[in-house]
Short mmCIF file of C-alpha atoms in Angstrom, two decimals:
data_model
loop_
_atom_site.label_atom_id
_atom_site.label_comp_id
_atom_site.label_asym_id
_atom_site.label_seq_id
_atom_site.Cartn_x
_atom_site.Cartn_y
_atom_site.Cartn_z
CA UNK A 108 -80.91 -37.07 -4.67
CA UNK A 109 -81.35 -37.21 -0.93
CA UNK A 110 -84.15 -36.80 1.56
CA UNK A 111 -83.99 -35.10 4.94
CA UNK A 112 -86.82 -35.85 7.35
CA UNK A 113 -87.24 -32.94 9.75
CA UNK A 114 -90.26 -34.08 11.69
CA UNK A 115 -93.76 -35.50 11.56
CA UNK A 116 -97.14 -33.83 11.47
CA UNK A 117 -100.00 -34.36 13.90
CA UNK A 118 -102.61 -33.15 11.42
CA UNK A 119 -105.55 -31.33 12.90
CA UNK A 120 -108.11 -29.16 11.25
CA UNK A 121 -108.43 -27.33 14.56
CA UNK A 122 -105.63 -25.04 13.40
CA UNK A 123 -108.06 -23.61 10.89
CA UNK A 124 -110.76 -21.04 11.38
CA UNK A 125 -114.32 -21.98 10.37
CA UNK A 126 -114.64 -23.84 7.10
CA UNK A 127 -114.83 -21.63 4.02
CA UNK A 128 -116.87 -22.19 0.89
CA UNK A 129 -113.84 -22.63 -1.35
CA UNK A 130 -110.08 -22.89 -1.13
CA UNK A 131 -107.38 -21.97 -3.64
CA UNK A 132 -104.84 -24.70 -2.89
CA UNK A 133 -102.25 -24.38 -5.68
CA UNK A 134 -101.10 -22.28 -8.61
CA UNK A 135 -104.25 -21.37 -10.56
CA UNK A 136 -106.55 -22.68 -7.85
CA UNK A 137 -108.54 -25.94 -7.78
CA UNK A 138 -106.87 -28.38 -10.20
CA UNK A 139 -105.11 -25.47 -11.90
CA UNK A 140 -108.18 -24.31 -13.81
CA UNK A 141 -108.09 -20.66 -12.74
CA UNK A 142 -111.87 -20.90 -12.29
CA UNK A 143 -113.50 -19.68 -9.07
CA UNK A 144 -116.94 -20.68 -7.82
CA UNK A 145 -117.42 -17.31 -6.09
CA UNK A 146 -120.29 -15.07 -7.20
CA UNK A 147 -119.88 -11.85 -5.24
CA UNK A 148 -116.51 -10.31 -6.09
CA UNK A 149 -116.30 -6.69 -7.28
CA UNK A 150 -115.69 -5.84 -10.89
CA UNK A 151 -114.52 -2.34 -9.90
CA UNK A 152 -111.75 -1.33 -7.48
CA UNK A 153 -108.74 0.94 -7.19
CA UNK A 154 -106.01 1.69 -4.67
CA UNK A 155 -108.56 3.46 -2.38
CA UNK A 156 -111.92 1.77 -2.97
CA UNK A 157 -112.91 -1.88 -3.16
CA UNK A 158 -109.81 -3.01 -1.26
CA UNK A 159 -110.64 -4.65 2.08
CA UNK A 160 -107.01 -4.50 3.16
CA UNK A 161 -103.48 -4.35 1.85
CA UNK A 162 -100.31 -5.36 3.66
CA UNK A 163 -96.66 -4.98 2.85
CA UNK A 164 -95.07 -8.30 1.86
CA UNK A 165 -91.51 -8.70 3.14
CA UNK A 166 -88.92 -9.19 0.42
CA UNK A 167 -89.58 -9.68 -3.27
CA UNK A 168 -91.11 -12.39 -5.44
CA UNK A 169 -93.62 -13.39 -8.10
CA UNK A 170 -95.04 -16.30 -6.10
CA UNK A 171 -98.84 -16.30 -6.17
CA UNK A 172 -100.87 -16.62 -2.97
CA UNK A 173 -102.67 -19.86 -2.14
CA UNK A 174 -105.49 -20.04 0.42
CA UNK A 175 -106.87 -22.70 2.72
CA UNK A 176 -109.42 -21.72 5.33
CA UNK A 177 -108.16 -18.61 7.11
CA UNK A 178 -104.57 -18.99 5.90
CA UNK A 179 -102.73 -17.42 2.98
CA UNK A 180 -99.40 -18.93 1.93
CA UNK A 181 -96.90 -17.38 -0.43
CA UNK A 182 -93.19 -17.42 -1.08
CA UNK A 183 -90.76 -14.50 -1.02
CA UNK A 184 -87.05 -13.74 -1.14
CA UNK A 185 -85.05 -11.28 0.89
CA UNK A 186 -84.06 -8.23 -1.13
CA UNK A 187 -80.42 -9.32 -1.22
CA UNK A 188 -81.30 -12.87 -2.27
CA UNK A 189 -79.65 -14.35 0.83
CA UNK A 190 -82.77 -16.26 1.95
CA UNK A 191 -86.10 -17.63 0.74
CA UNK A 192 -89.22 -17.34 2.87
CA UNK A 193 -92.54 -19.13 3.19
CA UNK A 194 -95.08 -16.70 4.62
CA UNK A 195 -98.38 -17.51 6.31
CA UNK A 196 -100.88 -14.65 6.61
CA UNK A 197 -104.39 -14.30 8.02
CA UNK A 198 -107.19 -13.87 5.46
CA UNK A 199 -109.04 -11.54 7.85
CA UNK A 200 -106.50 -8.73 7.73
CA UNK A 201 -103.31 -9.97 6.07
CA UNK A 202 -101.38 -10.00 9.33
CA UNK A 203 -98.50 -12.46 9.62
CA UNK A 204 -99.22 -15.75 11.42
CA UNK A 205 -95.78 -17.30 10.90
CA UNK A 206 -92.87 -17.41 8.49
CA UNK A 207 -90.04 -19.81 7.69
CA UNK A 208 -86.71 -18.98 6.13
CA UNK A 209 -83.95 -20.98 4.40
CA UNK A 210 -80.55 -19.75 3.29
CA UNK A 211 -79.99 -19.07 -0.41
CA UNK A 212 -78.05 -17.12 -3.02
CA UNK A 213 -78.99 -14.90 -5.93
CA UNK A 214 -78.77 -16.99 -9.11
CA UNK A 215 -79.38 -15.74 -12.66
CA UNK A 216 -82.99 -14.93 -13.53
CA UNK A 217 -85.06 -13.47 -16.34
CA UNK A 218 -85.66 -9.72 -15.87
CA UNK A 219 -89.37 -10.38 -15.29
CA UNK A 220 -88.81 -13.29 -12.91
CA UNK A 221 -87.63 -13.42 -9.30
CA UNK A 222 -85.75 -15.67 -6.87
CA UNK A 223 -89.16 -16.62 -5.44
CA UNK A 224 -91.44 -17.28 -8.41
CA UNK A 225 -92.69 -20.72 -7.37
CA UNK A 226 -96.19 -20.85 -5.88
CA UNK A 227 -96.75 -23.15 -2.86
CA UNK A 228 -99.39 -25.89 -2.72
CA UNK A 229 -101.45 -27.24 0.16
CA UNK A 230 -103.72 -30.22 0.79
CA UNK A 231 -105.29 -28.76 3.94
CA UNK A 232 -102.93 -30.73 6.20
CA UNK A 233 -99.51 -29.55 5.08
CA UNK A 234 -97.97 -26.84 2.93
CA UNK A 235 -95.45 -27.66 0.21
CA UNK A 236 -93.07 -25.26 -1.45
CA UNK A 237 -90.16 -25.44 -3.85
CA UNK A 238 -87.24 -23.26 -2.88
CA UNK A 239 -84.46 -22.46 -5.34
CA UNK A 240 -81.30 -21.34 -3.56
CA UNK A 241 -79.69 -19.99 -6.74
CA UNK A 242 -77.99 -23.32 -7.46
CA UNK A 243 -80.24 -26.23 -6.54
CA UNK A 244 -83.94 -26.78 -5.99
CA UNK A 245 -85.58 -28.58 -3.06
CA UNK A 246 -89.13 -29.42 -2.04
CA UNK A 247 -90.09 -28.64 1.55
CA UNK A 248 -93.02 -29.78 3.64
CA UNK A 249 -94.39 -27.67 6.54
CA UNK A 250 -97.23 -28.12 8.98
CA UNK A 251 -100.05 -25.60 9.08
CA UNK A 252 -98.53 -24.06 12.21
CA UNK A 253 -95.19 -23.54 10.43
CA UNK A 254 -93.26 -26.55 11.69
CA UNK A 255 -90.63 -27.85 9.21
CA UNK A 256 -91.40 -31.48 8.38
CA UNK A 257 -89.08 -32.58 5.60
CA UNK A 258 -86.83 -31.50 2.74
CA UNK A 259 -86.27 -33.32 -0.53
CA UNK A 260 -83.26 -32.18 -2.56
CA UNK A 261 -83.79 -32.40 -6.32
CA UNK A 262 -80.26 -31.27 -7.19
CA UNK A 263 -78.88 -28.45 -9.29
CA UNK A 264 -81.03 -26.42 -11.65
CA UNK A 265 -79.83 -25.10 -15.02
CA UNK A 266 -81.65 -22.41 -16.98
CA UNK A 267 -80.88 -18.91 -18.20
CA UNK A 268 -84.19 -17.80 -16.63
CA UNK A 269 -83.85 -19.41 -13.20
CA UNK A 270 -86.28 -21.77 -11.44
CA UNK A 271 -89.97 -21.11 -10.95
CA UNK A 272 -92.18 -24.13 -11.53
CA UNK A 273 -94.80 -24.87 -8.88
CA UNK A 274 -95.72 -28.10 -7.06
CA UNK A 275 -99.21 -29.56 -6.87
CA UNK A 276 -100.72 -31.97 -4.32
CA UNK A 277 -103.19 -34.77 -4.95
CA UNK A 278 -104.30 -37.78 -2.91
CA UNK A 279 -101.38 -37.72 -0.49
CA UNK A 280 -98.64 -37.08 -3.05
CA UNK A 281 -96.80 -33.92 -4.09
CA UNK A 282 -95.85 -33.62 -7.76
CA UNK A 283 -93.19 -31.44 -9.33
CA UNK A 284 -92.26 -31.23 -13.01
CA UNK A 285 -88.54 -30.48 -12.64
CA UNK A 286 -87.87 -29.54 -16.26
CA UNK A 287 -84.65 -27.68 -17.07
CA UNK A 288 -81.98 -27.26 -19.73
CA UNK A 289 -80.59 -30.71 -20.46
CA UNK A 290 -82.56 -32.60 -17.83
CA UNK A 291 -86.24 -33.26 -17.15
CA UNK A 292 -87.91 -35.47 -14.57
CA UNK A 293 -91.37 -35.67 -13.02
CA UNK A 294 -91.27 -36.61 -9.33
CA UNK A 295 -93.92 -37.71 -6.85
CA UNK A 296 -93.17 -37.25 -3.13
CA UNK A 297 -95.11 -38.60 -0.16
CA UNK A 298 -96.69 -35.55 1.50
CA UNK A 299 -96.36 -36.97 5.02
CA UNK A 300 -92.81 -38.29 4.97
CA UNK A 301 -90.98 -36.56 2.13
CA UNK A 302 -90.06 -39.98 0.68
CA UNK A 303 -89.82 -40.25 -3.10
CA UNK A 304 -92.65 -42.51 -4.32
CA UNK A 305 -91.73 -42.50 -8.00
CA UNK A 306 -90.03 -40.50 -10.72
CA UNK A 307 -90.48 -40.46 -14.49
CA UNK A 308 -87.70 -39.11 -16.74
CA UNK A 309 -88.90 -36.91 -19.60
CA UNK A 310 -87.11 -35.89 -22.78
CA UNK A 311 -85.29 -32.63 -22.01
CA UNK A 312 -85.12 -29.61 -24.29
CA UNK A 313 -85.25 -26.17 -22.68
CA UNK A 314 -86.47 -25.33 -19.19
CA UNK A 315 -90.27 -25.35 -18.91
CA UNK A 316 -92.41 -24.03 -16.06
CA UNK A 317 -95.93 -25.41 -16.51
CA UNK A 318 -97.71 -27.16 -13.63
CA UNK A 319 -99.52 -30.52 -14.10
CA UNK A 320 -103.21 -31.13 -13.43
CA UNK A 321 -105.46 -34.13 -12.76
CA UNK A 322 -107.74 -35.22 -15.59
CA UNK A 323 -110.88 -36.96 -14.37
CA UNK A 324 -113.15 -38.24 -17.13
CA UNK A 325 -116.40 -40.00 -16.31
CA UNK A 326 -115.85 -43.75 -16.07
CA UNK A 327 -112.06 -43.43 -16.21
CA UNK A 328 -109.32 -43.47 -13.61
CA UNK A 329 -107.67 -40.13 -12.75
CA UNK A 330 -104.72 -39.16 -14.95
CA UNK A 331 -101.83 -36.80 -14.20
CA UNK A 332 -101.36 -34.54 -17.24
CA UNK A 333 -97.96 -32.94 -17.86
CA UNK A 334 -96.95 -30.58 -20.67
CA UNK A 335 -93.45 -29.54 -21.69
CA UNK A 336 -91.45 -29.00 -24.87
CA UNK A 337 -91.41 -32.80 -25.25
CA UNK A 338 -95.19 -32.86 -25.54
CA UNK A 339 -98.21 -33.80 -23.44
CA UNK A 340 -98.12 -36.98 -21.37
CA UNK A 341 -100.62 -38.81 -19.16
CA UNK A 342 -99.37 -40.69 -16.10
CA UNK A 343 -101.01 -42.88 -13.50
CA UNK A 344 -100.84 -40.64 -10.39
CA UNK A 345 -100.01 -43.37 -7.86
CA UNK A 346 -97.32 -45.22 -9.82
CA UNK A 347 -95.99 -42.90 -12.52
CA UNK A 348 -96.86 -45.44 -15.21
CA UNK A 349 -97.23 -43.72 -18.58
CA UNK A 350 -100.74 -44.03 -20.05
CA UNK A 351 -100.03 -42.22 -23.29
CA UNK A 352 -97.77 -39.53 -24.76
CA UNK A 353 -98.27 -37.02 -27.54
CA UNK A 354 -95.03 -35.62 -29.02
CA UNK A 355 -94.81 -31.93 -29.91
CA UNK A 356 -93.32 -31.13 -33.32
CA UNK A 357 -92.15 -27.59 -33.95
CA UNK A 358 -91.18 -25.83 -37.14
CA UNK A 359 -87.81 -24.38 -36.28
CA UNK A 360 -86.71 -23.90 -32.67
CA UNK A 361 -88.35 -26.00 -29.98
CA UNK A 362 -90.49 -23.75 -27.77
CA UNK A 363 -90.98 -23.63 -24.01
CA UNK A 364 -94.15 -24.34 -22.08
CA UNK A 365 -94.54 -21.69 -19.39
CA UNK A 366 -98.33 -21.54 -19.26
CA UNK A 367 -99.94 -24.68 -17.85
CA UNK A 368 -102.26 -26.97 -19.87
CA UNK A 369 -106.04 -26.85 -19.41
CA UNK A 370 -108.88 -29.25 -20.22
CA UNK A 371 -112.17 -28.37 -21.88
CA UNK A 372 -114.69 -29.87 -24.32
CA UNK A 373 -112.84 -33.19 -24.36
CA UNK A 374 -109.55 -31.53 -25.33
CA UNK A 375 -106.28 -30.72 -23.59
CA UNK A 376 -105.08 -27.29 -24.69
CA UNK A 377 -101.42 -26.32 -24.23
CA UNK A 378 -99.55 -23.20 -25.35
CA UNK A 379 -95.81 -22.82 -25.96
CA UNK A 380 -93.63 -19.88 -26.89
CA UNK A 381 -90.30 -18.12 -26.84
CA UNK A 382 -88.82 -14.69 -26.19
CA UNK A 383 -88.35 -14.32 -29.94
CA UNK A 384 -92.11 -13.98 -30.29
CA UNK A 385 -92.70 -17.46 -31.72
CA UNK A 386 -95.91 -19.11 -30.50
CA UNK A 387 -97.51 -22.54 -30.82
CA UNK A 388 -100.77 -23.66 -29.24
CA UNK A 389 -102.26 -27.14 -29.61
CA UNK A 390 -105.41 -28.96 -28.61
CA UNK A 391 -105.23 -32.74 -28.44
CA UNK A 392 -107.91 -35.30 -27.66
CA UNK A 393 -108.01 -36.48 -24.06
CA UNK A 394 -106.69 -39.91 -25.04
CA UNK A 395 -103.61 -38.37 -26.65
CA UNK A 396 -104.35 -39.98 -30.01
CA UNK A 397 -105.20 -36.99 -32.16
CA UNK A 398 -104.27 -33.37 -32.70
CA UNK A 399 -107.61 -31.55 -32.85
CA UNK A 400 -106.19 -28.18 -33.83
CA UNK A 401 -103.05 -26.08 -33.75
CA UNK A 402 -102.27 -22.40 -34.16
CA UNK A 403 -98.90 -20.71 -34.59
CA UNK A 404 -100.12 -17.12 -34.65
CA UNK A 405 -97.68 -14.82 -32.90
CA UNK A 406 -100.61 -13.25 -31.10
CA UNK A 407 -101.21 -16.28 -28.87
CA UNK A 408 -100.48 -16.58 -25.11
CA UNK A 409 -97.07 -17.70 -23.89
CA UNK A 410 -96.67 -17.01 -20.16
CA UNK A 411 -100.29 -16.44 -19.01
CA UNK A 412 -102.30 -19.65 -18.67
CA UNK A 413 -105.67 -19.94 -20.44
CA UNK A 414 -109.09 -20.04 -18.80
CA UNK A 415 -112.12 -21.86 -20.18
CA UNK A 416 -115.84 -21.20 -20.05
CA UNK A 417 -118.30 -23.51 -21.78
CA UNK A 418 -117.53 -23.69 -25.48
CA UNK A 419 -114.82 -21.03 -25.32
CA UNK A 420 -111.20 -20.59 -24.34
CA UNK A 421 -109.89 -17.20 -23.23
CA UNK A 422 -106.27 -16.13 -23.26
CA UNK A 423 -104.21 -13.03 -22.59
CA UNK A 424 -101.31 -12.58 -24.98
CA UNK A 425 -97.91 -11.24 -23.95
CA UNK A 426 -95.94 -10.60 -27.14
CA UNK A 427 -94.74 -7.01 -26.49
CA UNK A 428 -98.38 -5.92 -26.12
CA UNK A 429 -101.33 -7.81 -24.66
CA UNK A 430 -104.59 -8.77 -26.29
CA UNK A 431 -107.64 -10.46 -24.83
CA UNK A 432 -108.37 -13.43 -27.09
CA UNK A 433 -111.36 -15.74 -27.36
CA UNK A 434 -111.16 -19.08 -29.17
CA UNK A 435 -113.74 -21.73 -30.00
CA UNK A 436 -112.58 -24.61 -27.82
CA UNK A 437 -113.32 -27.42 -30.28
CA UNK A 438 -111.80 -25.78 -33.37
CA UNK A 439 -109.35 -23.12 -32.19
CA UNK A 440 -111.09 -20.48 -34.30
CA UNK A 441 -110.26 -17.00 -33.04
CA UNK A 442 -113.47 -15.07 -32.31
CA UNK A 443 -111.92 -11.85 -31.05
CA UNK A 444 -108.56 -10.33 -30.22
CA UNK A 445 -108.89 -7.00 -28.41
CA UNK A 446 -105.87 -4.95 -27.43
CA UNK A 447 -105.45 -4.01 -23.78
CA UNK A 448 -103.65 -0.92 -22.57
CA UNK A 449 -101.27 -2.94 -20.35
CA UNK A 450 -98.76 -5.71 -20.88
CA UNK A 451 -99.94 -8.76 -18.92
CA UNK A 452 -97.71 -11.56 -17.60
CA UNK A 453 -99.95 -12.89 -14.81
CA UNK A 454 -102.50 -15.59 -15.64
CA UNK A 455 -106.16 -14.53 -15.71
CA UNK A 456 -108.91 -16.02 -13.55
CA UNK A 457 -112.57 -16.66 -14.30
CA UNK A 458 -115.13 -15.46 -11.76
CA UNK A 459 -118.89 -15.64 -12.27
CA UNK A 460 -118.78 -15.43 -16.06
CA UNK A 461 -116.10 -12.75 -16.13
CA UNK A 462 -112.38 -12.84 -16.92
CA UNK A 463 -110.07 -10.93 -14.56
CA UNK A 464 -106.59 -10.12 -15.90
CA UNK A 465 -104.02 -8.00 -14.04
CA UNK A 466 -101.42 -6.04 -16.01
CA UNK A 467 -97.76 -5.55 -15.14
CA UNK A 468 -98.69 -1.94 -14.35
CA UNK A 469 -101.24 -3.10 -11.79
CA UNK A 470 -104.32 -2.29 -13.88
CA UNK A 471 -106.97 -4.99 -13.54
CA UNK A 472 -109.09 -5.68 -16.62
CA UNK A 473 -112.50 -7.33 -16.27
CA UNK A 474 -114.36 -8.49 -19.38
CA UNK A 475 -117.24 -10.82 -20.10
CA UNK A 476 -116.45 -14.48 -20.77
CA UNK A 477 -118.49 -14.38 -23.97
CA UNK A 478 -117.81 -14.74 -27.71
CA UNK A 479 -118.14 -10.97 -28.15
CA UNK A 480 -115.70 -8.74 -26.28
CA UNK A 481 -117.21 -6.47 -23.66
CA UNK A 482 -114.87 -4.68 -21.27
CA UNK A 483 -116.56 -4.14 -17.92
CA UNK A 484 -113.86 -2.33 -15.96
CA UNK A 485 -110.26 -1.09 -15.80
CA UNK A 486 -109.03 -0.95 -12.23
CA UNK A 487 -105.76 0.75 -11.25
CA UNK A 488 -104.12 -0.78 -8.20
CA UNK A 489 -101.24 1.63 -7.75
CA UNK A 490 -98.29 -0.77 -8.08
CA UNK A 491 -96.92 -3.33 -10.50
CA UNK A 492 -98.14 -6.95 -10.62
CA UNK A 493 -96.39 -10.04 -11.99
CA UNK A 494 -98.02 -12.75 -9.85
CA UNK A 495 -101.26 -14.48 -10.82
CA UNK A 496 -104.22 -13.66 -8.53
CA UNK A 497 -106.07 -16.03 -6.21
CA UNK A 498 -109.76 -16.25 -5.29
CA UNK A 499 -111.37 -17.66 -2.14
CA UNK A 500 -114.44 -17.02 0.01
CA UNK A 501 -115.67 -14.01 -1.94
CA UNK A 502 -112.30 -12.29 -2.07
CA UNK A 503 -109.76 -11.63 -4.80
CA UNK A 504 -106.10 -11.65 -3.67
CA UNK A 505 -103.52 -9.81 -5.77
CA UNK A 506 -99.82 -9.90 -4.97
CA UNK A 507 -98.24 -6.66 -6.10
CA UNK A 508 -94.63 -5.58 -6.25
CA UNK A 509 -94.59 -4.66 -2.56
CA UNK A 510 -98.07 -5.41 -1.15
CA UNK A 511 -100.72 -8.11 -1.00
CA UNK A 512 -104.17 -6.72 -1.78
CA UNK A 513 -107.50 -8.22 -0.76
CA UNK A 514 -110.40 -7.06 -2.95
CA UNK A 515 -113.94 -7.57 -1.68
CA UNK A 516 -117.36 -5.92 -1.78
CA UNK A 517 -117.44 -5.13 1.91
CA UNK A 518 -115.14 -2.19 1.29
CA UNK A 519 -117.28 -0.63 -1.44
CA UNK A 520 -119.28 2.47 -0.57
#
């Protein structure tokens, strides 16, 4: 591994517009929960109404948008795969503020994936993104005005599906779970300098794509929670010291973790799956000592990450058809499983007691986050969607196949 320092950042919040009520700084938003604090986002929209603006996004990619202040960041690839791009857009109208480009190649990918499926992360001072050039993966740091700061080369990447995991930032460090076929390591990089602070090897199986989160329990020190085929592990964020590890045991083939783990009701819930249709979802106690429940129903989520609300966990399944599922968080009991008319690969978000899920056909489903299923709306967007949505400052951002859409009430008649 090697590090290339490209510059230093004179951090200044003056590059931002006025402070917003909430940011969406990483894949799945604050701490990866997929939960927004916003209260005034439409439940109804289509390609003509309810959309504040839409802009064409150059290139192709499944990277989700992240938002800090008046800036939107997302990754893309040129159509021919010859370059990867980090784009910075204005939240006011979607117009480009700046872009950065690095050379790349095509690389083998899953039919539903892209050469730019990794979502950036930001800490409000810098932006971090993982670029896969078709052979190797590298972490890059940029200033908020688009200045390249550093590059950290993580080496070659091996998987039949290509690369696509996303970084996260916490307390000055950038974390990446670089899990692939035959090799797995968790790395922590200094956000200012690009220096490696620590790395923790993990038992490799098959490439996984889940993103870690920070577990903060009252009276306890923060823990970095990582899930992969090997199991669920807690690390000390500053040092990489392992606090505890829970090993995953599968009947038959070991399954991948694509969806990220979530925390609720004192439990860490993590799904796993495979293209064969096999599914496995577990809930373990937050000290890693006990398996609270497990379900291997084929109608469980694989790619879309779960969202939680109070005593319940909500998931969107993706096994040939999609169902909206509701589970009791403490027991795993399935309360409902309602078929949707679209296949969903993007992760849902929770906004003001409602679950928003966007289908591959661009239809947005909104249903109540309650133990009884109640569909509130079906919203056609007019183009396909694979990327998970983002929410910030009363707006819902959806990255479609060719456009970025901004949904907000101001556009409703």
